[in-house]
Short mmCIF file of C-alpha atoms in Angstrom, two decimals:
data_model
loop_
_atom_site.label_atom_id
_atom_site.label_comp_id
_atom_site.label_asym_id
_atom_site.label_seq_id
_atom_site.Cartn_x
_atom_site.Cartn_y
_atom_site.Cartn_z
CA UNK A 150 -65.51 57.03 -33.36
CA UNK A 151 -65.10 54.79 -30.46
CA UNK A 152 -67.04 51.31 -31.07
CA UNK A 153 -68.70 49.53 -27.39
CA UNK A 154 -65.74 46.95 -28.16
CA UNK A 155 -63.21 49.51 -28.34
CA UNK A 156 -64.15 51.43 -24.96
CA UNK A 157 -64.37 48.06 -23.49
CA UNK A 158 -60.32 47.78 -24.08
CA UNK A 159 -59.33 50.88 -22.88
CA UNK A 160 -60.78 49.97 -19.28
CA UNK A 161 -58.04 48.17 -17.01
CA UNK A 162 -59.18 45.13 -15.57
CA UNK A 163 -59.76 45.45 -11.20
CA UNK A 164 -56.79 43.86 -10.58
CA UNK A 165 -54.44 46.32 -12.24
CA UNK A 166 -56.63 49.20 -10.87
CA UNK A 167 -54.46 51.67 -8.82
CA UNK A 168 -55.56 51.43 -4.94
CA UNK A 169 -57.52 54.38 -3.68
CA UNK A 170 -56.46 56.61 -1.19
CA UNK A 171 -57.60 54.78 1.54
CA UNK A 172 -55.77 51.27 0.49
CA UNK A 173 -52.54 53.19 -0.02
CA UNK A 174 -52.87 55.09 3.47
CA UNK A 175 -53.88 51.32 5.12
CA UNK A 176 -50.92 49.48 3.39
CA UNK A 177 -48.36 52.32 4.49
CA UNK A 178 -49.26 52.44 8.13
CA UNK A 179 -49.16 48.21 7.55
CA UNK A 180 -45.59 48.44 6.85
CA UNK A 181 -44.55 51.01 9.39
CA UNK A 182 -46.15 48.71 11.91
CA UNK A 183 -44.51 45.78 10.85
CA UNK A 184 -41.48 47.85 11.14
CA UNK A 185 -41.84 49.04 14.08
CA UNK A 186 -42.91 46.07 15.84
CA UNK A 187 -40.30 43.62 14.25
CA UNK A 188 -38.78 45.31 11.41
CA UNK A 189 -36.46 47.50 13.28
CA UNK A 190 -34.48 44.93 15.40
CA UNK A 191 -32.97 44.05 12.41
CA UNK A 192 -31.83 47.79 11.41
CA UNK A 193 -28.70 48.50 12.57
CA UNK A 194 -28.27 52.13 11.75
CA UNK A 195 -27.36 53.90 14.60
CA UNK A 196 -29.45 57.16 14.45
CA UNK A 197 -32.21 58.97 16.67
CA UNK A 198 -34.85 57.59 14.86
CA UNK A 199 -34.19 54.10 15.24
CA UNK A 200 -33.00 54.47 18.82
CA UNK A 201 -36.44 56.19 19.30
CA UNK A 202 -38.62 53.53 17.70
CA UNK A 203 -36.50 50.48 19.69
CA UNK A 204 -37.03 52.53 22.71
CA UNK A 205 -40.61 52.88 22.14
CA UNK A 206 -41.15 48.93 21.08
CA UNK A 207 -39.39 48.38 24.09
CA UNK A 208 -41.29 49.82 26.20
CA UNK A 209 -44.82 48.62 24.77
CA UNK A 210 -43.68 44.63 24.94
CA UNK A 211 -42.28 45.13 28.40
CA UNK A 212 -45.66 46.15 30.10
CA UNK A 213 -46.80 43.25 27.76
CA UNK A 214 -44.19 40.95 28.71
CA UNK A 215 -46.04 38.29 30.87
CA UNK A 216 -42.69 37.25 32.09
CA UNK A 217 -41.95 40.57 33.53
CA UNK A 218 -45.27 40.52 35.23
CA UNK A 219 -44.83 37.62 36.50
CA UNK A 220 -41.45 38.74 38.43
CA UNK A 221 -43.47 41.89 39.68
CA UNK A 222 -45.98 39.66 41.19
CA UNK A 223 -43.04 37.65 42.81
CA UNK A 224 -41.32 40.51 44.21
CA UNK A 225 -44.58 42.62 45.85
CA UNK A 226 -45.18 38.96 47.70
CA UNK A 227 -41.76 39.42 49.12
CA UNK A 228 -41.92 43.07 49.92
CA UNK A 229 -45.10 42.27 50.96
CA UNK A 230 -43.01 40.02 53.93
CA UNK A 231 -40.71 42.67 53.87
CA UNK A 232 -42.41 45.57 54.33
CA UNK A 233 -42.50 45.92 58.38
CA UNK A 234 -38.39 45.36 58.43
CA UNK A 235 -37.95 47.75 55.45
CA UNK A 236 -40.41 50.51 57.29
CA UNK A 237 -38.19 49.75 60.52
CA UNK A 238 -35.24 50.57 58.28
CA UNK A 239 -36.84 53.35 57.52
CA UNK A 240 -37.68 54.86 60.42
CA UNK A 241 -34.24 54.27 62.13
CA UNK A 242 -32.26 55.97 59.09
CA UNK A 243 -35.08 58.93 59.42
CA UNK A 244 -34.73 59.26 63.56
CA UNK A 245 -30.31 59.55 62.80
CA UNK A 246 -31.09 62.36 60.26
CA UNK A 247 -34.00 63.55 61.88
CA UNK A 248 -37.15 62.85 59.51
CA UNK A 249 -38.86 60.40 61.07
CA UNK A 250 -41.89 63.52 61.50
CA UNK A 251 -41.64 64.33 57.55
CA UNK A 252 -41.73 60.12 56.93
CA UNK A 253 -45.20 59.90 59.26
CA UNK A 254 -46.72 62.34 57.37
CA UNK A 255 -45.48 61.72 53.60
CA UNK A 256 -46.98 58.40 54.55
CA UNK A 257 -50.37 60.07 55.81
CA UNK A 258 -50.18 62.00 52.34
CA UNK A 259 -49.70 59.05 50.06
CA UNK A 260 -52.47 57.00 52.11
CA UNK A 261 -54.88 59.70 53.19
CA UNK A 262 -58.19 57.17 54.04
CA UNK A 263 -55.87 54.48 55.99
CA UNK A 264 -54.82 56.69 59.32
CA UNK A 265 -56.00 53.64 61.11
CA UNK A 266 -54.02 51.29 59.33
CA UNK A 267 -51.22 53.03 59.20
CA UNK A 268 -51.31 54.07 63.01
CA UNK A 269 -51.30 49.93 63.22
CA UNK A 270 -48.15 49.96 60.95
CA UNK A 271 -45.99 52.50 62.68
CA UNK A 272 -46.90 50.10 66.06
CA UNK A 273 -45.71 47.38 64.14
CA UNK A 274 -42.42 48.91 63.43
CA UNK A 275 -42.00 50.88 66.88
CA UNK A 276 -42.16 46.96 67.82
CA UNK A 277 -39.88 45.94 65.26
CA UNK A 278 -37.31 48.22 66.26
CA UNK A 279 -37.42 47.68 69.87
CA UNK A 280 -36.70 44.19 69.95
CA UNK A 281 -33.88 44.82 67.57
CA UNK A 282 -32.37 46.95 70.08
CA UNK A 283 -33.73 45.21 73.39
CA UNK A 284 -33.76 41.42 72.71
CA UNK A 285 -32.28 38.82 74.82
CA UNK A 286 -29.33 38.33 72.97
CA UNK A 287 -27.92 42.25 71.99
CA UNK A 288 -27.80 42.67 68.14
CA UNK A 289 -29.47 39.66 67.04
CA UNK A 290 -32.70 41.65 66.12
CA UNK A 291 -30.98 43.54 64.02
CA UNK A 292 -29.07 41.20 62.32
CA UNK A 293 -32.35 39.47 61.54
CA UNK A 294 -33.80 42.68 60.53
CA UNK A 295 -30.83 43.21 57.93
CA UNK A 296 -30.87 39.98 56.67
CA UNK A 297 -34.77 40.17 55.53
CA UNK A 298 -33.72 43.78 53.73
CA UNK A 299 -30.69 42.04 52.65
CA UNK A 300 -33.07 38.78 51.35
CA UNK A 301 -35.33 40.84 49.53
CA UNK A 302 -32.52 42.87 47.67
CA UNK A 303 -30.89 39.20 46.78
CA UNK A 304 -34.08 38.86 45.06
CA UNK A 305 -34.21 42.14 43.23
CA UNK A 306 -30.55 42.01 42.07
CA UNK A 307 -31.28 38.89 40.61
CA UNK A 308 -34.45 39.66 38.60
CA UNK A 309 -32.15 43.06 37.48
CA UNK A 310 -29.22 40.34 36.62
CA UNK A 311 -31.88 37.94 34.62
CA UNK A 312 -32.85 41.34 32.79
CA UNK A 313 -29.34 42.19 31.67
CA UNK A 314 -28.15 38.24 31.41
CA UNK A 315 -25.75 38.44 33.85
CA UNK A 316 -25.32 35.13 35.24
CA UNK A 317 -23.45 35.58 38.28
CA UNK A 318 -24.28 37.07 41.50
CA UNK A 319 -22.39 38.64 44.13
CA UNK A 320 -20.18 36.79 46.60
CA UNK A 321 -21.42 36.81 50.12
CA UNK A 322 -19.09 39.48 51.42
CA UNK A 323 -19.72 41.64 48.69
CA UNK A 324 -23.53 41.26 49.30
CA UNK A 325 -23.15 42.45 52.87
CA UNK A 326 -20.92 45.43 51.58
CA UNK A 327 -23.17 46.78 48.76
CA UNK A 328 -26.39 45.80 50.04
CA UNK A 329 -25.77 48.15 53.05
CA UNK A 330 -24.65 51.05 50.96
CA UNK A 331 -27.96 50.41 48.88
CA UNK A 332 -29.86 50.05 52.12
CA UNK A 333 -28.58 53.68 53.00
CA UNK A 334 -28.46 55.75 49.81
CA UNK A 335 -31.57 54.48 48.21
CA UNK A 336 -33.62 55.44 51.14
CA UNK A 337 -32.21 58.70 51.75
CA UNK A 338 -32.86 59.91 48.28
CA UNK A 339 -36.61 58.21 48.76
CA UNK A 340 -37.30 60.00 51.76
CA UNK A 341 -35.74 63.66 50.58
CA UNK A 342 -38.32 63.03 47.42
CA UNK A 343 -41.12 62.80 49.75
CA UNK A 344 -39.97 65.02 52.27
CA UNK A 345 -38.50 67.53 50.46
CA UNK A 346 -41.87 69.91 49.53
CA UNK A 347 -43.00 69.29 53.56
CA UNK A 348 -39.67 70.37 55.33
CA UNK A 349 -38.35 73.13 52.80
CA UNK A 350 -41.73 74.89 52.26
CA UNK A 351 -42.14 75.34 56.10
CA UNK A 352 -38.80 76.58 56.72
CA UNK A 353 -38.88 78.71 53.73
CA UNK A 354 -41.89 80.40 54.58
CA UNK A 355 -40.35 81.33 57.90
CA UNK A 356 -37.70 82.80 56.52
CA UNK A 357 -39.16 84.54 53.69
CA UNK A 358 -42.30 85.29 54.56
CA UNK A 359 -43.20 86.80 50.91
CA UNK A 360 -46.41 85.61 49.40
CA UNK A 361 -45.61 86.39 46.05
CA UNK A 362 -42.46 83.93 46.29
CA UNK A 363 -44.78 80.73 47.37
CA UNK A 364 -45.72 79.84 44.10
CA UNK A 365 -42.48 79.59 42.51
CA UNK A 366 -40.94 78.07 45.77
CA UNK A 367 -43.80 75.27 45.03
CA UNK A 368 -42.95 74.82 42.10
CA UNK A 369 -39.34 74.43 42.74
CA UNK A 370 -39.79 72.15 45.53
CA UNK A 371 -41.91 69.89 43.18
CA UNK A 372 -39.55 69.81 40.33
CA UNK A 373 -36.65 68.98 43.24
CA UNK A 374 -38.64 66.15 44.63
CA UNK A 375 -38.83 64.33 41.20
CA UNK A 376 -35.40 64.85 40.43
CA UNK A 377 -34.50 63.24 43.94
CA UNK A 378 -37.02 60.51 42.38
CA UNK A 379 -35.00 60.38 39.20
CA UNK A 380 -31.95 59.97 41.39
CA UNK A 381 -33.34 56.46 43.27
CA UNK A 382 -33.89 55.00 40.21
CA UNK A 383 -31.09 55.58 38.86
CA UNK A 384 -29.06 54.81 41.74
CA UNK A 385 -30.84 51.97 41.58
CA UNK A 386 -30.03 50.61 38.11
CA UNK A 387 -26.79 51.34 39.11
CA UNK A 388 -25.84 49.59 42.32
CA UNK A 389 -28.29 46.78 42.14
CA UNK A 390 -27.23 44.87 38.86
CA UNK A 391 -23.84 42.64 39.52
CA UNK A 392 -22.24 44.61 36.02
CA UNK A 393 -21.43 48.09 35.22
CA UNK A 394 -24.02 50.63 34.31
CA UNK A 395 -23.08 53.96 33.12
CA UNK A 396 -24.94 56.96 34.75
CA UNK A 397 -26.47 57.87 31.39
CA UNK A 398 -27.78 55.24 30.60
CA UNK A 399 -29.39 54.98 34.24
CA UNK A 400 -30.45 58.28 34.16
CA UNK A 401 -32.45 58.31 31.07
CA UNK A 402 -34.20 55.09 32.91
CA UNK A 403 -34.63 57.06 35.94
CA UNK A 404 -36.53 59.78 34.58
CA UNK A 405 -38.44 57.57 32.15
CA UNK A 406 -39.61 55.14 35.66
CA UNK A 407 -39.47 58.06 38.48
CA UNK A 408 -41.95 59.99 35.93
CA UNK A 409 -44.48 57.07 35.72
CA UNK A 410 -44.28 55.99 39.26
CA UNK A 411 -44.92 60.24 40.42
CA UNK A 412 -47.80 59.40 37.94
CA UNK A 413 -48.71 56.55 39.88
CA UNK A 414 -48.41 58.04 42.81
CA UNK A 415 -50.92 60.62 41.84
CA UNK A 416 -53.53 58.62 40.60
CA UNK A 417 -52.51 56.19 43.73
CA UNK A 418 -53.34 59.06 46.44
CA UNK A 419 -56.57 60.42 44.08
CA UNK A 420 -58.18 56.79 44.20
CA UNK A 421 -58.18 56.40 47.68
CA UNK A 422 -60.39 58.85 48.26
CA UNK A 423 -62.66 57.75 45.90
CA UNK A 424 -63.04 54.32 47.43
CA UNK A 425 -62.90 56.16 50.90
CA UNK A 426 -66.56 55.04 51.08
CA UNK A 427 -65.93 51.35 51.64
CA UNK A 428 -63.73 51.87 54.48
CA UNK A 429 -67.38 51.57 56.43
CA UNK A 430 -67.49 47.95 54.77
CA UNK A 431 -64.54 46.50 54.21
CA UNK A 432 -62.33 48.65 57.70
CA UNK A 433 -58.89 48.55 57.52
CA UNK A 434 -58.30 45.67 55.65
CA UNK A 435 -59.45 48.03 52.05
CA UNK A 436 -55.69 48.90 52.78
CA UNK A 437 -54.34 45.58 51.79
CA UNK A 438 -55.78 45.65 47.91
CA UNK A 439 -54.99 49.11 47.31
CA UNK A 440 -50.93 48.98 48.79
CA UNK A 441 -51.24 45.42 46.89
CA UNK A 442 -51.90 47.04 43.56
CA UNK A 443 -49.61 50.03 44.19
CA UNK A 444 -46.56 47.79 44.85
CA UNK A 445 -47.81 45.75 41.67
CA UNK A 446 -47.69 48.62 39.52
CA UNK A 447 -44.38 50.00 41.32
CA UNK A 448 -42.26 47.17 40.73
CA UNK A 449 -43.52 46.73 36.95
CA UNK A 450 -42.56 50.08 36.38
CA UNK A 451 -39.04 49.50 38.42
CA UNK A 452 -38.58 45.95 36.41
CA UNK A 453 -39.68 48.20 33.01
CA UNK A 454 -36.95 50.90 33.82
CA UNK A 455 -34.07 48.26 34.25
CA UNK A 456 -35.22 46.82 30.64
CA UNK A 457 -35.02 49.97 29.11
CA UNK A 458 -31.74 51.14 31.08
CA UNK A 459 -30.31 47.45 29.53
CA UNK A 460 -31.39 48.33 26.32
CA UNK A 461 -30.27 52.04 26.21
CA UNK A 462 -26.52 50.55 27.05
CA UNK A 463 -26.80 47.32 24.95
CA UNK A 464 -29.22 48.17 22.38
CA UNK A 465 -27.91 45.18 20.17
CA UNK A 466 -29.04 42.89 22.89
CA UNK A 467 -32.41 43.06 21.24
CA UNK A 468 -31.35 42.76 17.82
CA UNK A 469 -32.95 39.95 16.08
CA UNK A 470 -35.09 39.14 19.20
CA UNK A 471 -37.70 36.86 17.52
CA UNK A 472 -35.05 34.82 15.93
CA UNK A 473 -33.23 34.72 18.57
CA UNK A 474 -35.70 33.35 20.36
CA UNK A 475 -36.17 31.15 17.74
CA UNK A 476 -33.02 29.89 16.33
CA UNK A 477 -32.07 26.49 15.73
CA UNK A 478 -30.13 24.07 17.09
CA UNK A 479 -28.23 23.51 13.98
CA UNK A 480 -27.70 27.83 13.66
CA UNK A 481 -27.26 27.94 17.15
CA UNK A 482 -23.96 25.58 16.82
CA UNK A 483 -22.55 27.37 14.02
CA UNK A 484 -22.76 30.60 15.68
CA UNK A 485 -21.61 29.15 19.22
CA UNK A 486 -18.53 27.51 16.96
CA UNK A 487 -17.37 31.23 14.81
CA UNK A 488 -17.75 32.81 18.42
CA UNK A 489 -15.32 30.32 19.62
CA UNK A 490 -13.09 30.68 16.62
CA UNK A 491 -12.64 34.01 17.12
CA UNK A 492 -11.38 34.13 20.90
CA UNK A 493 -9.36 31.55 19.48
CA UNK A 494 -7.93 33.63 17.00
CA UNK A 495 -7.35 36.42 19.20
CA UNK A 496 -5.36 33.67 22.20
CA UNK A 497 -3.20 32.49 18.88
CA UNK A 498 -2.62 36.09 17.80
CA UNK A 499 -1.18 37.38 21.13
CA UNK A 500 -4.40 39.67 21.27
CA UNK A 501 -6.25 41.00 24.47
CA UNK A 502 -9.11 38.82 25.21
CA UNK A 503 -12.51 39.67 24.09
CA UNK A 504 -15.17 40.56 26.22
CA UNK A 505 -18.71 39.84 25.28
CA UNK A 506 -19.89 42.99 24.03
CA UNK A 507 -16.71 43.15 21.85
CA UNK A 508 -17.31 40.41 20.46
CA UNK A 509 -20.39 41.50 19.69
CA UNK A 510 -19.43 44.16 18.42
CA UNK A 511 -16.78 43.19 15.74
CA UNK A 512 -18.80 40.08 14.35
CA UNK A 513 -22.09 42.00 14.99
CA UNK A 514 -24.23 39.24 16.00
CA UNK A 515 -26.33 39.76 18.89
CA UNK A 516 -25.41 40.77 22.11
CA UNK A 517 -27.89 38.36 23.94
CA UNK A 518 -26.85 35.61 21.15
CA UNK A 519 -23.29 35.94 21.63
CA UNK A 520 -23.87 36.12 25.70
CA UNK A 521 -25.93 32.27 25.52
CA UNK A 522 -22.95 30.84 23.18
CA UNK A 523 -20.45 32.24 25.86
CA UNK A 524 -22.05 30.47 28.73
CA UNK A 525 -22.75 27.20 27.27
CA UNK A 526 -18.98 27.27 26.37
CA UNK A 527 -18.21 28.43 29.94
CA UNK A 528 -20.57 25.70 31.16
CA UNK A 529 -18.56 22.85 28.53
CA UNK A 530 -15.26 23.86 29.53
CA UNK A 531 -14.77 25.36 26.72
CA UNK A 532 -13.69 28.94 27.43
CA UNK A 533 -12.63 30.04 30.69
CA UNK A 534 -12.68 34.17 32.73
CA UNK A 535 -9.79 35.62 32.93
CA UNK A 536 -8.80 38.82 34.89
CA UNK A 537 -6.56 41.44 33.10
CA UNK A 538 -4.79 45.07 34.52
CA UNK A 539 -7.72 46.70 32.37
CA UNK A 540 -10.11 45.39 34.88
CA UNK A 541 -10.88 47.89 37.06
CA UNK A 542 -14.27 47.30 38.66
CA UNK A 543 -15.08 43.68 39.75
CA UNK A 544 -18.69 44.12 38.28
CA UNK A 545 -16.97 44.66 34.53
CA UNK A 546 -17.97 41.89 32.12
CA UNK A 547 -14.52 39.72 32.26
CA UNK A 548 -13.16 38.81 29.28
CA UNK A 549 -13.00 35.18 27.84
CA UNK A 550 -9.90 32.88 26.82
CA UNK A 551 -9.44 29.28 25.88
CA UNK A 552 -9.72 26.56 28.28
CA UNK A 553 -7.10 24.55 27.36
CA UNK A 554 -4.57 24.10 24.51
CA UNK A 555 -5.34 25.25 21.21
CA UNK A 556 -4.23 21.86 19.58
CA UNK A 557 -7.83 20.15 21.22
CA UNK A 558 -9.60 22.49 19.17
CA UNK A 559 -10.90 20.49 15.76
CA UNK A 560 -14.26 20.72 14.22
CA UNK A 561 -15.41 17.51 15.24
CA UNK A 562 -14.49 17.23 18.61
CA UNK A 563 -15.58 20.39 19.92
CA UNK A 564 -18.76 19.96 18.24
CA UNK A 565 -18.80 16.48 19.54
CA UNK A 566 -18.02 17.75 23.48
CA UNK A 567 -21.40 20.74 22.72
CA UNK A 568 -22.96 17.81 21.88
CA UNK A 569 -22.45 15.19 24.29
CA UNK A 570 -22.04 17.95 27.49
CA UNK A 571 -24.64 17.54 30.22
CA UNK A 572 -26.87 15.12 32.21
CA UNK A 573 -27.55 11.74 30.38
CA UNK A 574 -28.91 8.61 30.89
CA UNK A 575 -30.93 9.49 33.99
CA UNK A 576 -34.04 7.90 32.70
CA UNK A 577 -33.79 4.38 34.10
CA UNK A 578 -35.26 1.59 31.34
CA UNK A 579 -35.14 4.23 28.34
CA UNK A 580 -33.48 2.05 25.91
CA UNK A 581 -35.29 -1.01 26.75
CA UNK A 582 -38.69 0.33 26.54
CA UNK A 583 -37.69 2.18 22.73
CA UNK A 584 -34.86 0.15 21.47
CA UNK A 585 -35.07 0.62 18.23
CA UNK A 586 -35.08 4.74 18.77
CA UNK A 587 -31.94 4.29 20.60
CA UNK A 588 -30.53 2.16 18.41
CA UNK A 589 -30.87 4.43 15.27
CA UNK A 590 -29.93 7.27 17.53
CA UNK A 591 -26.90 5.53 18.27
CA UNK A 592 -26.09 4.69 14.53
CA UNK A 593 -26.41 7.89 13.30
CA UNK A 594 -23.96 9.39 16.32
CA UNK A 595 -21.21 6.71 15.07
CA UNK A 596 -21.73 7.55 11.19
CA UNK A 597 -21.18 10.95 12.11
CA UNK A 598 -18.30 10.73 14.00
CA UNK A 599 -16.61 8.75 11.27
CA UNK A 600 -16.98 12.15 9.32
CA UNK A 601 -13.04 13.59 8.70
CA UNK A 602 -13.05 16.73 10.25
CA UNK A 603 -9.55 17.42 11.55
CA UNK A 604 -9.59 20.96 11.20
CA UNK A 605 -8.60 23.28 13.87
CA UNK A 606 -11.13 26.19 14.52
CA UNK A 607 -8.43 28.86 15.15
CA UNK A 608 -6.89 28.27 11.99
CA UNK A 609 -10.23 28.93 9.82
#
């Protein structure tokens, strides 16, 4: 027979209790969402799964990126200037192929409580278009007309180039070239996505005038117009960035951002008519908020498609993101230096030069890592471009050599030229007004420079 002392021992103290249900259910979906959140960045199995999860993480930090925002806000200020030249655009590409009708009304359709304003709009760009073609001196208007589209996609391209880190834009010339082949494609698949349902259904009809037929002709003309929507955006992440997209990769963006912006299109077109009412208050000018929220909202989910069309091509870019964006300087050096030791490697080996995503690949550091220890070697002199037969598209990443002969190479002074590299004293009356900080600054640059540390980095 048990004795009170006895029973007393056979109960486990609380701390070595086993968790209920709940507490094991909480501390599970804990972990996943670490995972998820941070977790899986440094996960480097290439299956569904992961891709999935990155994809997904991706997507919830972009619309919470205030970074990105703040680019969307930039760029609907400067479509904002740009929208009567872009309309004009518009309408002159629609009048050559004949849809300057279908534009009108796709335009009453998406705004269906601003007639007035847009009746103001189209006066704006009848304008717009006539000086072009009548001013004083003969093609000056539309010169200036192209150069504000032209402006505006500068802008663009280089909020897609900060997204996939490319650092250099376009020359002039091929600005002009590209920006005009944007400036035709893009629109035409724009206006055959609105358009498309309006002009086919009509003709359609006339031809086959079978009732039972309409509702699957609807329905086909609906599914066309967002795959023409798919299309612009990914003929967008494709033509816009200054590197090389594959269509894929595009694609899946394109779907992902035509899909949300149909969505916002929708719910666009169904809250006008709610706030229909305050037209009797406000006029006209309740257009302005409503087109300045809609080209908000469009560009974030634009900006949010390039990120994700980035990622689906470089999906190491974001690997390690919070430590990348945290390293050190002292990390950051050591990395920048085994980058440079391996292009070096490769020069002394008689080896095809790296690019940056090989490079990436093969040492499997971070794409985005490997791309900032590139440039500020670039920027040092360093490393220098070099163009090979392999190079067949002048928006390829071009692959990387040394600078100069291998023989500068040594520990110490390329460590010594990352170091010193850049703007310095700039601050007039610095060292007299903290001596003794400069001083022991100074000291400790000597003592380490009388370090030996003749070793070359390509032979390590």
């Amino acid at each position: 027979m048990k004795t009170v002392n006895d029973t007393d021992k056979d109960k486990k103290p609380d701390d070595q209790q086993q968790p209920g249900l709940y507490d094991r259910l909480y501390a599970r979906a804990l972990k996943f969402w670490e995972y998820c959140s941070d977790g899986v960045w440094t996960d480097h199995r290439n299956t569904l799964k992961i891709r999935t999860i990155k994809t997904l993480n991706l997507t919830v930090r972009t619309f919470m990126s205030g970074d990105l925002q703040v680019k969307a806000y930039a760029l609907t200020y400067q479509t904002l200037l740009a929208v009567v030249p872009a309309l004009a655009l518009l309408f002159a590409i629609g009048r050559g192929f004949g849809f300057q009708n279908i534009l009108e009304k796709q335009l009453f359709t998406y705004f269906p409580s601003q007639h007035r304003a847009l009746q103001m709009a189209f006066s704006f760009v009848d304008s717009c278009l006539a000086q072009a073609s009548e001013g004083i001196f003969v093609g000056v208007g539309i010169v200036f007309l192209l150069w504000t589209i032209i402006s505006l996609l500068s802008n663009v391209e280089t909020t897609f180039n900060q997204i996939w880190g490319v650092v250099f834009d376009r020359s002039f010339f091929r600005k002009i070239t590209d920006y005009l082949a944007i400036c035709i494609i893009l629109p035409i698949l724009m206006i055959c996505s609105g358009g498309l349902q309006i002009f086919m259904s009509n003709t359609i009809q006339k031809l086959l005038p079978f009732d039972f037929l309409s509702p699957v002709l609807e329905i086909g003309l609906d599914v066309a117009s967002v795959a023409f929507t798919w299309l612009f955006f990914a003929g967008a992440y494709m033509l816009i960035p200054n590197t090389r997209v594959k269509f894929k990769n595009a694609f899946l963006a394109g779907i992902l951002a035509g899909t949300a912006f149909q969505l916002l299109q929708w719910l666009f077109i169904n809250g006008q008519m709610g706030v229909a009412k305050y037209n009797a208050i406000y006029g006209s000018f309740s257009f302005l908020p409503l087109m300045l929220l809609w080209m908000q909202f469009s560009w974030l989910i634009t900006l949010a498609g390039a990120l994700i069309c980035c990622s689906a091509q470089n999906i190491s870019m974001f690997s390690y993101d919070r430590q990348v964006r945290d390293i050190s300087a002292d990390y950051f050096r050591k990395v920048t230096l085994s980058v440079l030791a391996l292009i070096l490697k490769r020069f002394r080996n008689n080896q095809t030069p790296p690019t940056i995503a090989r490079i990436a690949d093969e040492t499997l550091i971070p794409f985005r890592l490997v791309r900032l220890a590139t440039d500020r070697l670039l920027r040092c002199g360093l490393l220098i471009h070099v163009v090979t037969d392999d190079i067949k598209d002048d928006r390829e990443e071009l692959p990387l050599q040394p600078a100069m002969s291998l023989d500068h190479y040594t520990v110490a002074w390329t460590i010594d030229r990352l170091r010193t590299y850049g703007e310095k004293d700039f601050i007039p009356g610095l060292a007299e007004r903290f001596p003794e900080v400069i001083g022991q600054c100074d000291a400790v640059t000597e003592a380490l420079k009388k370090i030996p540390s003749t070793a070359n980095l390509a032979d390590l």
